Coordinates of C-alpha atoms in Angstrom, one line a residue:
X1 CA -18.4 26.0 29.4
X2 CA -19.7 22.8 31.0
X3 CA -21.1 21.6 27.7
X4 CA -17.8 22.4 25.9
X5 CA -15.8 20.6 28.5
X6 CA -18.2 17.6 28.4
X7 CA -17.9 17.4 24.6
X8 CA -14.1 17.6 24.8
X9 CA -14.0 14.8 27.4
X10 CA -16.3 12.7 25.2
X11 CA -14.1 13.2 22.1
X12 CA -11.0 12.3 24.1
X13 CA -12.7 9.2 25.4
X14 CA -13.8 8.0 22.0
X15 CA -10.4 8.7 20.6
X16 CA -8.8 6.6 23.3
X17 CA -11.2 3.7 22.6
X18 CA -10.5 3.8 18.9
X19 CA -6.7 4.0 19.3
X20 CA -6.7 1.2 21.8
X21 CA -8.8 -1.0 19.5
X22 CA -6.4 -0.3 16.6
X23 CA -3.4 -1.1 18.8
X24 CA -4.9 -4.3 20.0
X25 CA -5.5 -5.5 16.4
X26 CA -2.1 -4.4 15.3
X27 CA -0.6 -6.6 17.9
X28 CA -2.6 -9.6 16.5
X29 CA -1.9 -8.7 12.9
X30 CA 1.2 -8.8 10.7
X31 CA 2.5 -5.3 10.8
X32 CA 4.3 -3.1 13.3
X33 CA 3.6 0.1 11.4
X34 CA 5.2 3.0 13.3
X35 CA 3.0 5.4 11.4
X36 CA 3.3 9.1 11.6
X37 CA 0.0 10.8 12.3
X38 CA 1.0 14.4 12.2
X39 CA 0.9 17.1 14.9
X40 CA -1.9 17.4 17.3
X41 CA -3.0 20.7 15.8
X42 CA -3.1 19.3 12.2
X43 CA -5.0 16.3 13.4
X44 CA -7.5 18.4 15.2
X45 CA -7.9 20.6 12.1
X46 CA -8.4 17.5 9.9
X47 CA -10.9 16.0 12.3
X48 CA -12.9 19.3 12.3
X49 CA -13.5 19.2 8.6
X50 CA -14.9 15.6 8.5
X51 CA -18.6 15.1 7.8
X52 CA -20.0 12.2 9.8
X53 CA -23.4 12.1 8.0
X54 CA -25.0 9.7 10.5
X55 CA -22.0 7.4 10.9
X56 CA -22.0 5.4 14.1
X57 CA -21.0 2.1 15.6
X58 CA -18.1 0.0 14.5
X59 CA -16.5 -1.0 11.2
X60 CA -14.5 -4.1 10.7
X61 CA -12.0 -4.1 7.8
X62 CA -8.9 -6.0 6.7
X63 CA -6.5 -6.3 3.8
X64 CA -3.4 -4.6 2.4
X65 CA -0.6 -4.0 4.9
X66 CA 1.0 -1.6 2.5
X67 CA -1.8 0.9 3.2
X68 CA -2.1 0.2 6.9
X69 CA 0.0 3.2 8.0
X70 CA -2.4 5.5 6.0
X71 CA -5.5 3.8 7.4
X72 CA -4.2 4.2 10.9
X73 CA -3.7 8.0 10.4
X74 CA -7.2 8.3 8.8
X75 CA -8.8 6.2 11.5
X76 CA -7.4 8.5 14.3
X77 CA -8.9 11.6 12.7
X78 CA -12.2 10.0 11.7
X79 CA -12.8 8.4 15.1
X80 CA -12.1 11.7 16.9
X81 CA -14.6 13.5 14.7
X82 CA -17.4 10.9 14.5
X83 CA -16.9 8.5 17.4
X84 CA -16.9 5.5 15.1
X85 CA -14.5 2.6 16.0
X86 CA -12.8 1.2 12.9
X87 CA -10.7 -1.9 13.3
X88 CA -8.5 -2.4 10.2
X89 CA -6.4 -5.5 10.7
X90 CA -3.9 -5.2 7.8
X91 CA -3.4 -9.0 7.3
X92 CA -2.6 -8.7 3.6
X93 CA -4.6 -8.1 0.4
X94 CA -5.4 -11.8 -0.1
X95 CA -6.9 -12.2 3.4
X96 CA -8.8 -8.9 3.0
X97 CA -10.5 -9.9 -0.3
X98 CA -11.4 -13.4 1.2
X99 CA -13.0 -11.8 4.3
X100 CA -14.9 -9.3 2.2
X101 CA -16.3 -12.0 -0.1
X102 CA -17.4 -14.0 3.0
X103 CA -19.3 -11.0 4.3
X104 CA -17.2 -10.6 7.4
X105 CA -16.0 -7.0 6.9
X106 CA -17.5 -3.7 5.6
X107 CA -14.6 -3.0 3.2
X108 CA -11.3 -4.5 2.2
X109 CA -7.9 -2.9 1.3
X110 CA -6.2 -4.5 -1.6
X111 CA -3.0 -3.7 -3.6
X112 CA -4.5 -5.5 -6.6
X113 CA -7.8 -5.0 -8.3
X114 CA -10.4 -7.7 -8.0
X115 CA -10.0 -10.6 -10.4
X116 CA -13.1 -11.7 -12.5
X117 CA -13.7 -14.7 -10.3
X118 CA -13.5 -12.5 -7.2
X119 CA -16.1 -10.1 -8.6
X120 CA -18.4 -13.1 -9.3
X121 CA -17.9 -14.2 -5.7
X122 CA -18.7 -10.7 -4.4
X123 CA -22.2 -10.8 -5.9
X124 CA -23.2 -13.3 -3.2
X125 CA -22.4 -10.6 -0.5
X126 CA -23.4 -7.5 -2.4
X127 CA -27.1 -8.1 -2.9
X128 CA -28.1 -6.7 -6.3
X129 CA -24.6 -5.3 -6.9
X130 CA -20.9 -6.4 -6.8
X131 CA -17.5 -5.5 -5.3
X132 CA -15.7 -2.6 -6.9
X133 CA -12.2 -1.1 -6.7
X134 CA -11.7 2.4 -5.5
X135 CA -8.1 3.7 -5.9
X136 CA -7.4 5.5 -2.7
X137 CA -3.7 5.3 -1.8
X138 CA -0.6 5.7 -4.0
X139 CA 3.0 5.0 -3.2
X140 CA 6.3 3.6 -4.4
X141 CA 7.3 0.1 -3.7
X142 CA 10.8 0.7 -2.2
X143 CA 13.6 -1.7 -2.5
X144 CA 15.4 -1.4 0.8
X145 CA 18.9 -2.9 1.2
X146 CA 21.5 -3.5 3.9
X147 CA 25.0 -3.6 2.3
X148 CA 27.7 -2.2 4.6
X149 CA 29.6 0.7 3.0
X150 CA 27.2 1.2 0.1
X151 CA 25.1 4.3 0.5
X152 CA 24.0 4.7 -3.1
X153 CA 22.9 1.8 -5.2
X154 CA 21.5 1.7 -8.7
X155 CA 19.8 -1.4 -10.1
X156 CA 17.7 -2.0 -13.2
X157 CA 14.9 -4.4 -13.9
X158 CA 17.0 -7.3 -15.3
X159 CA 19.4 -7.1 -12.4
X160 CA 16.5 -7.0 -9.9
X161 CA 14.9 -10.0 -11.5
X162 CA 18.1 -12.0 -11.4
X163 CA 18.7 -11.1 -7.7
X164 CA 15.2 -12.1 -6.6
X165 CA 15.4 -15.3 -8.8
X166 CA 18.7 -16.3 -7.1
X167 CA 20.6 -16.0 -10.4
X168 CA 22.8 -13.2 -8.9
X169 CA 24.0 -14.3 -5.5
X170 CA 26.8 -11.9 -4.5
X171 CA 26.8 -8.1 -4.2
X172 CA 30.1 -7.8 -6.2
X173 CA 28.5 -9.5 -9.2
X174 CA 29.6 -8.0 -12.6
X175 CA 26.1 -6.9 -13.5
X176 CA 25.8 -4.8 -10.2
X177 CA 29.3 -3.4 -10.7
X178 CA 28.4 -2.2 -14.2
X179 CA 25.5 -0.2 -12.8
X180 CA 27.6 1.1 -9.8
X181 CA 31.1 1.7 -11.1
X182 CA 32.2 3.9 -8.2
X183 CA 30.7 1.8 -5.4
X184 CA 32.9 -0.5 -3.2
X185 CA 30.7 -3.6 -3.5
X186 CA 31.6 -6.3 -1.0
X187 CA 32.0 -10.0 -1.6
X188 CA 28.9 -10.7 0.4
X189 CA 26.0 -13.1 -0.1
X190 CA 22.7 -11.6 -1.2
X191 CA 19.7 -12.4 1.0
X192 CA 16.6 -11.4 -1.0
X193 CA 13.4 -11.2 1.2
X194 CA 9.9 -11.8 -0.1
X195 CA 6.5 -12.1 1.5
X196 CA 5.5 -15.4 3.0
X197 CA 1.7 -14.9 2.6
X198 CA -0.5 -13.8 -0.4
X199 CA 0.4 -10.2 -0.9
X200 CA -0.7 -7.4 -3.2
X201 CA 2.7 -5.9 -2.9
X202 CA 4.2 -9.1 -4.2
X203 CA 1.6 -9.0 -7.1
X204 CA 2.6 -5.5 -8.0
X205 CA 6.4 -6.1 -7.7
X206 CA 6.2 -9.2 -10.0
X207 CA 3.9 -7.3 -12.4
X208 CA 6.7 -4.8 -12.8
X209 CA 9.3 -7.5 -13.5
X210 CA 7.0 -9.3 -16.0
X211 CA 6.3 -6.1 -17.8
X212 CA 9.9 -4.8 -17.9
X213 CA 12.1 -7.9 -18.2
X214 CA 10.0 -10.9 -19.3
X215 CA 13.1 -12.8 -20.4
X216 CA 14.5 -12.7 -16.9
X217 CA 11.2 -13.2 -15.0
X218 CA 9.3 -16.1 -16.5
X219 CA 6.8 -16.6 -13.7
X220 CA 3.1 -16.1 -14.0
X221 CA 2.9 -13.5 -11.2
X222 CA 0.2 -13.1 -8.6
X223 CA -0.1 -12.6 -4.9
X224 CA 1.8 -15.7 -4.0
X225 CA 5.6 -15.7 -4.4
X226 CA 6.7 -18.1 -7.1
X227 CA 10.5 -17.9 -7.5
X228 CA 12.7 -20.4 -5.6
X229 CA 15.2 -19.4 -3.0
X230 CA 15.4 -16.3 -0.9
X231 CA 14.0 -15.5 2.5
X232 CA 10.3 -15.4 3.4
X233 CA 8.8 -13.0 6.0
X234 CA 5.3 -12.1 7.0
X235 CA 3.8 -8.6 6.2
X236 CA 5.6 -5.5 4.9
X237 CA 7.0 -4.9 8.4
X238 CA 8.4 -8.5 8.5
X239 CA 10.3 -8.0 5.2
X240 CA 11.6 -4.6 6.4
X241 CA 12.8 -6.1 9.7
X242 CA 14.5 -8.9 7.8
X243 CA 16.4 -6.4 5.7
X244 CA 17.4 -4.3 8.7
X245 CA 18.7 -7.2 10.7
X246 CA 20.7 -9.1 8.0
X247 CA 23.8 -7.6 6.3
X248 CA 23.5 -8.5 2.6
X249 CA 19.7 -8.3 2.6
X250 CA 17.4 -6.6 0.1
X251 CA 13.5 -6.6 0.1
X252 CA 10.5 -4.8 -1.3
X253 CA 7.8 -2.9 0.7
X254 CA 5.8 0.3 0.6
X255 CA 8.0 3.4 1.2
X256 CA 6.6 4.1 4.7
X257 CA 8.3 0.9 5.9
X258 CA 11.7 2.1 4.7
X259 CA 12.5 4.4 7.6
X260 CA 16.1 4.3 8.7
X261 CA 17.0 2.3 5.6
X262 CA 18.8 3.0 2.3
X263 CA 16.8 2.4 -0.9
X264 CA 17.6 1.5 -4.5
X265 CA 17.5 4.0 -7.3
X266 CA 16.0 2.3 -10.4
X267 CA 17.7 2.8 -13.8
X268 CA 14.7 3.3 -16.1
X269 CA 16.3 4.6 -19.3
X270 CA 15.8 8.2 -18.2
X271 CA 18.9 10.4 -17.8
X272 CA 18.9 9.9 -14.0
X273 CA 18.1 6.8 -12.0
X274 CA 14.9 7.4 -9.9
X275 CA 14.6 7.0 -6.1
X276 CA 11.3 6.2 -4.5
X277 CA 9.4 9.2 -3.1
X278 CA 5.8 10.5 -3.0
X279 CA 6.7 12.9 -5.9
X280 CA 8.2 10.3 -8.1
X281 CA 5.3 7.9 -7.5
X282 CA 2.8 10.7 -8.2
X283 CA 4.6 11.4 -11.5
X284 CA 4.1 7.7 -12.5
X285 CA 0.5 7.4 -11.3
X286 CA -0.6 10.5 -13.2
X287 CA -0.1 8.5 -16.4
X288 CA -2.3 5.6 -15.2
X289 CA -5.5 4.7 -17.1
X290 CA -8.8 3.6 -15.7
X291 CA -9.5 0.2 -17.1
X292 CA -12.4 -0.8 -14.8
X293 CA -15.9 -0.7 -16.2
X294 CA -19.1 0.8 -14.7
X295 CA -18.4 2.1 -11.2
X296 CA -15.2 0.0 -10.9
X297 CA -12.1 2.3 -11.1
X298 CA -9.3 -0.3 -11.4
X299 CA -6.2 1.3 -12.9
X300 CA -3.4 0.2 -15.3
X301 CA 0.0 1.6 -14.5
X302 CA 2.9 2.1 -17.0
X303 CA 5.8 0.1 -15.5
X304 CA 8.0 0.8 -18.6
X305 CA 8.0 4.6 -18.1
X306 CA 11.2 6.4 -19.0
X307 CA 9.8 9.8 -18.0
X308 CA 12.3 11.9 -16.0
X309 CA 11.6 11.7 -12.3
X310 CA 8.9 9.0 -12.6
X311 CA 9.5 6.0 -10.4
X312 CA 8.3 2.9 -12.3
X313 CA 7.7 0.5 -9.4
X314 CA 4.6 2.2 -8.1
X315 CA 1.6 0.7 -6.3
X316 CA -2.0 1.9 -6.2
X317 CA -3.9 0.3 -3.4
X318 CA -7.7 0.1 -3.4
X319 CA -10.6 0.1 -1.0
X320 CA -13.0 -2.7 -2.1
X321 CA -16.7 -2.1 -1.3
X322 CA -20.1 -3.1 -2.6
X323 CA -21.5 -0.7 -5.2
X324 CA -25.0 -1.9 -4.1
X325 CA -26.1 -4.1 -1.3
X326 CA -23.9 -2.8 1.5
X327 CA -25.3 -3.8 5.0
X328 CA -27.6 -1.1 6.3
X329 CA -26.0 -1.1 9.7
X330 CA -22.5 -0.3 8.3
X331 CA -23.4 1.8 5.2
X332 CA -23.5 5.3 6.8
X333 CA -20.1 4.8 8.5
X334 CA -18.5 3.2 5.4
X335 CA -19.7 6.1 3.1
X336 CA -18.6 8.8 5.6
X337 CA -15.2 7.2 6.1
X338 CA -14.5 6.7 2.4
X339 CA -15.8 10.2 1.7
X340 CA -13.2 11.5 4.1
X341 CA -10.4 9.4 2.5
X342 CA -11.2 10.6 -1.0
X343 CA -11.6 14.2 0.1
X344 CA -9.0 17.0 0.0
X345 CA -8.1 16.7 3.7
X346 CA -8.0 12.9 3.6
X347 CA -5.6 12.9 0.6
X348 CA -3.4 15.5 2.3
X349 CA -2.8 12.9 5.1
X350 CA -1.1 10.6 2.6
X351 CA 1.8 12.9 1.8
X352 CA 2.3 13.4 5.6
X353 CA 2.8 9.7 5.9
X354 CA 5.1 8.9 2.9
X355 CA 2.3 8.0 0.5
X356 CA 1.3 9.5 -2.8
X357 CA -2.1 11.2 -3.2
X358 CA -4.2 9.9 -6.0
X359 CA -4.2 12.5 -8.9
X360 CA -7.2 14.8 -9.0
X361 CA -8.7 13.5 -12.2
X362 CA -9.0 10.0 -10.7
X363 CA -9.9 10.8 -7.1
X364 CA -12.8 13.0 -8.4
X365 CA -14.3 9.9 -9.9
X366 CA -13.8 8.1 -6.6
X367 CA -15.7 10.8 -4.8
X368 CA -18.6 10.5 -7.2
X369 CA -18.7 6.7 -6.8
X370 CA -18.6 6.8 -3.0
X371 CA -21.5 9.2 -3.0
X372 CA -23.6 6.7 -4.9
X373 CA -22.9 3.6 -2.7
X374 CA -26.1 2.0 -1.5

């Protein structure tokens, strides 16, 4: 009895340390996540199935704010089970890749696969190996809006491009009316919010516009916002707050940031416009193709899908890690944590937090790759 009580107190203490560390970093970072972490019983069950495999100490990580709500839920379970403190800052995909290639963190979160020049840079850190992309979290990029009196809004790719390129500036524009004939659209100025810092969510959003309506979005794309006009805000939470606080606003962010907000249904050419959800995102990701080589599992998504129920503006966010040459002091904890994320219980956490699990065919390859990290 004494031993059981002692172990229970130790687990509670370690959990408190991990949570306080995460909260402290969240306050310094860009996002106020408000994540759901499930019930206590489900968390305890999840923690009980985690294999620690010698994991110990502390992991530092940074990157995608879009996946931060998922990371927070995973960290809570993993820290309770293994006593490892994981500090994931969530400062954005660009900052994460930079820190990873400077050898400052054990792994990075990124909404975009590594570019060729970033892979070259990673070889200086990954001795004898290189940085690789492991798809771990799926989810729709929601378009949240704040238009008084309009509870259902349908937009298509050309209209979205014109809105975010300041070519359409009022909500009662003829192009929006055509897509929403029964809506009472106000004579209200549109305020389109975008990210102020380098962002993988921006990269994915503009990839969608380039792929689906190149005549209306003639920018090169990338993590930095390129169109003129609009409002800039830091992090997914900053964009979401901007939309909530400003009538006439619209912005893009991962679905878990769209709580208490109405979202756009996208007209794709299917019979019914598609709203963002974990199911509609999973339907789109299932058609993704692995385009990475070797152990790299970078994916190519079909932004032009017209499949019924498939949401085309979907994001797959990666964990970036060395395939070889990981630091000996962090390798056991990194492998154990990523093994949990890619496992059945780890992927279940995603759907509990408004994310889409990675389809089995792809996540099975991730598990094999994680097991081979050295």
